[in-house]
Amino acid sequence: MPNYWLMKTEPNTFSIQDLEKAPHQTTCWEGVRNYQARNMLRDDVKKGDMVLFYHSNTEPVGVHGTAKVVKPGYPDHFQFEPKSKYYDPKASPERPRWFMVDIKHQQTFQQPVTLQTLRTVDALQDMKLLQKGQRLSVQPVTKTQWDLIVKMGATRS
DNA sequence: GCCAACGTTGGC
DNA sequence: GCCAACGTTGGC
C-alpha cells in the first residue's frame, strides 16, 4: 500500500509544468531544510508513494497535480556544495544531514484545486495544510483526502 | 509588502 | 537548558 503526501513548491522556482518538461518527467526534490520534513523524506516516503503537487506563493495557491515517488530518501547532494544556497557546512557525505527523494510527473489537473476550495470541503478540514500555522513543506495526507482531491482535480467545475 | 506563526541560533 | 533575537514561510 502506498502512502500519500503533499509537497509544496513555489512555482517560480519549480512548477508542475517544469516537472512535465524535465527529463523522464522526473526530478529530485531538493532543498528541504526542516527536520520534521527531513525525517519524513528519510524514513517514511517510499518508492511508489503518491504526491499531491502543491503550488504556494502564487495564483492560484493550491494542488496543481500529482506525482509518484520513484526513488526513496537519499542524501541531498546540494548540502555538500559550498556554492549552493542549500549548502550546510555541518554536513558531510559520511554524515549527511538532509535528504531528498525523486518524483515523477503523473498528472496535471485540468483545474487546480485551490486552497480556497479545499477550505470549503468538510471532509478535508483535518488536512494538516488547513491547520493554522502549519508550514511543513512535506506533509502526510490520507487516502481519503487524496482520492477526493484527485477527483476534484479531474472534474471541471 | 505585510505580518502571524513557527523554527533556529547563540549568549548566558 | 532558557529565551530573546532573528530568519523563513506563505497566505493575503
XYZ file of C-alpha atoms (C1' of nucleotides) in Angstrom:
181
model
C 0.000 0.000 0.000
C 1.432 3.350 -0.950
C 1.453 6.294 1.387
C 0.166 9.669 0.326
C 1.893 13.028 0.672
C 1.524 16.659 -0.138
C 4.625 18.548 -1.223
C 4.828 22.300 -1.582
C 6.809 24.282 -4.093
C 6.912 27.828 -5.294
C 6.187 27.671 -8.997
C 8.678 30.491 -9.699
C 11.290 28.046 -8.531
C 9.834 24.770 -9.746
C 6.323 24.213 -11.056
C 4.401 21.182 -12.174
C 4.932 22.383 -15.727
C 8.667 22.250 -15.065
C 8.214 18.695 -13.853
C 6.382 17.750 -17.056
C 9.249 19.141 -19.109
C 12.001 17.560 -17.023
C 13.977 14.622 -18.424
C 11.881 11.493 -17.887
C 9.383 13.854 -16.231
C 11.380 13.179 -13.103
C 13.220 15.400 -10.650
C 14.940 15.226 -7.315
C 13.028 17.065 -4.609
C 15.907 19.028 -3.162
C 16.199 21.803 -0.675
C 14.076 20.562 2.209
C 15.787 22.067 5.263
C 13.342 21.396 8.032
C 13.962 18.498 10.391
C 10.396 17.230 10.560
C 10.128 17.179 6.794
C 13.602 15.692 6.567
C 12.621 12.823 8.842
C 9.671 12.003 6.615
C 11.756 12.096 3.451
C 14.415 9.927 5.063
C 12.243 7.434 6.899
C 8.706 7.395 5.624
C 8.488 8.283 1.942
C 8.702 5.060 -0.054
C 9.023 4.198 -3.711
C 5.548 4.079 -5.202
C 4.094 6.616 -2.790
C 1.855 9.256 -4.297
C 2.295 13.005 -4.072
C -0.093 15.924 -4.300
C 1.853 18.683 -6.030
C 1.101 21.997 -4.324
C 1.942 25.486 -5.563
C 2.457 28.134 -2.876
C 3.029 31.872 -3.167
C 1.247 32.082 -6.495
C -2.149 32.492 -8.094
C -3.926 30.235 -7.619
C -2.467 28.657 -4.495
C -3.434 25.001 -4.378
C -2.916 21.465 -5.607
C -1.976 21.504 -9.283
C -1.451 17.822 -9.963
C 0.084 14.586 -8.831
C 3.413 12.814 -8.909
C 4.824 9.486 -7.870
C 7.871 8.717 -5.760
C 10.366 6.818 -7.915
C 13.308 6.922 -5.510
C 13.046 6.999 -1.723
C 15.148 9.114 0.631
C 18.837 9.584 -0.156
C 21.290 12.336 0.785
C 20.595 15.712 -0.831
C 23.932 16.423 -2.514
C 23.414 20.195 -2.510
C 24.274 20.210 1.191
C 27.877 19.372 0.250
C 28.245 22.090 -2.395
C 29.609 25.341 -0.975
C 28.147 27.367 -3.819
C 24.641 26.064 -3.343
C 22.111 28.034 -1.379
C 21.397 24.724 0.314
C 24.999 24.247 1.448
C 25.344 23.063 5.030
C 28.884 23.256 6.426
C 27.968 20.876 9.230
C 27.026 18.085 6.842
C 29.423 15.661 5.199
C 28.946 12.724 2.836
C 29.799 10.457 5.785
C 27.242 12.201 7.956
C 24.589 13.632 5.686
C 22.047 15.822 7.374
C 19.497 16.450 4.598
C 17.630 14.056 2.355
C 15.644 14.146 -0.846
C 13.510 11.847 -2.959
C 12.899 11.587 -6.703
C 9.415 12.133 -8.036
C 7.887 11.599 -11.453
C 5.021 13.519 -13.001
C 1.693 11.699 -13.040
C -0.971 14.200 -13.929
C -1.563 17.909 -14.151
C -5.052 18.822 -13.068
C -7.357 20.318 -15.681
C -8.425 22.611 -12.940
C -6.195 23.273 -9.913
C -7.844 22.512 -6.603
C -7.323 25.812 -4.857
C -6.674 26.354 -1.190
C -9.880 28.359 -1.129
C -11.810 25.349 -2.446
C -10.118 22.926 -0.056
C -11.312 25.062 2.840
C -14.915 24.624 1.740
C -14.882 20.809 1.787
C -15.997 19.379 5.119
C -14.234 16.060 4.561
C -10.889 17.843 4.203
C -10.894 20.033 7.271
C -8.494 17.703 9.091
C -5.783 18.212 6.496
C -2.572 19.493 8.019
C -2.413 22.022 5.237
C -5.525 23.751 6.520
C -4.402 23.998 10.131
C -3.315 27.386 11.320
C 0.409 27.917 11.317
C 1.113 24.651 9.543
C 4.060 25.284 7.264
C 5.645 21.909 6.637
C 6.660 21.532 3.002
C 6.176 17.754 3.136
C 3.024 16.512 4.817
C 1.190 13.206 5.008
C -2.348 13.046 3.632
C -4.825 10.219 3.990
C -6.024 8.049 1.130
C -9.483 9.508 1.574
C -8.148 13.039 1.234
C -6.012 12.003 -1.711
C -8.905 10.348 -3.562
C -11.194 13.284 -3.024
C -8.699 15.912 -4.182
C -7.712 13.910 -7.255
C -11.366 13.546 -8.145
C -11.893 17.269 -7.741
C -8.866 17.994 -9.907
C -10.088 15.737 -12.686
C -13.509 17.343 -12.788
C -14.215 20.632 -14.483
C -16.390 22.818 -12.382
C 4.612 44.282 1.028
C 2.621 42.914 5.493
C 2.690 40.095 9.215
C 1.446 35.887 12.085
C 3.312 31.660 13.115
C 6.910 28.951 13.673
C 11.895 27.221 13.569
C 16.732 28.051 14.566
C 20.630 30.203 16.714
C 23.552 31.552 20.217
C 24.674 34.065 24.576
C 24.325 33.250 29.159
C 18.503 24.492 29.130
C 16.288 29.066 28.776
C 14.815 32.517 25.858
C 15.434 36.779 23.001
C 16.622 37.795 18.539
C 16.470 36.694 14.128
C 15.139 34.267 9.801
C 11.683 31.887 6.991
C 7.222 30.524 5.323
C 3.333 31.517 2.963
C -1.480 33.410 2.792
C -3.445 37.580 1.975
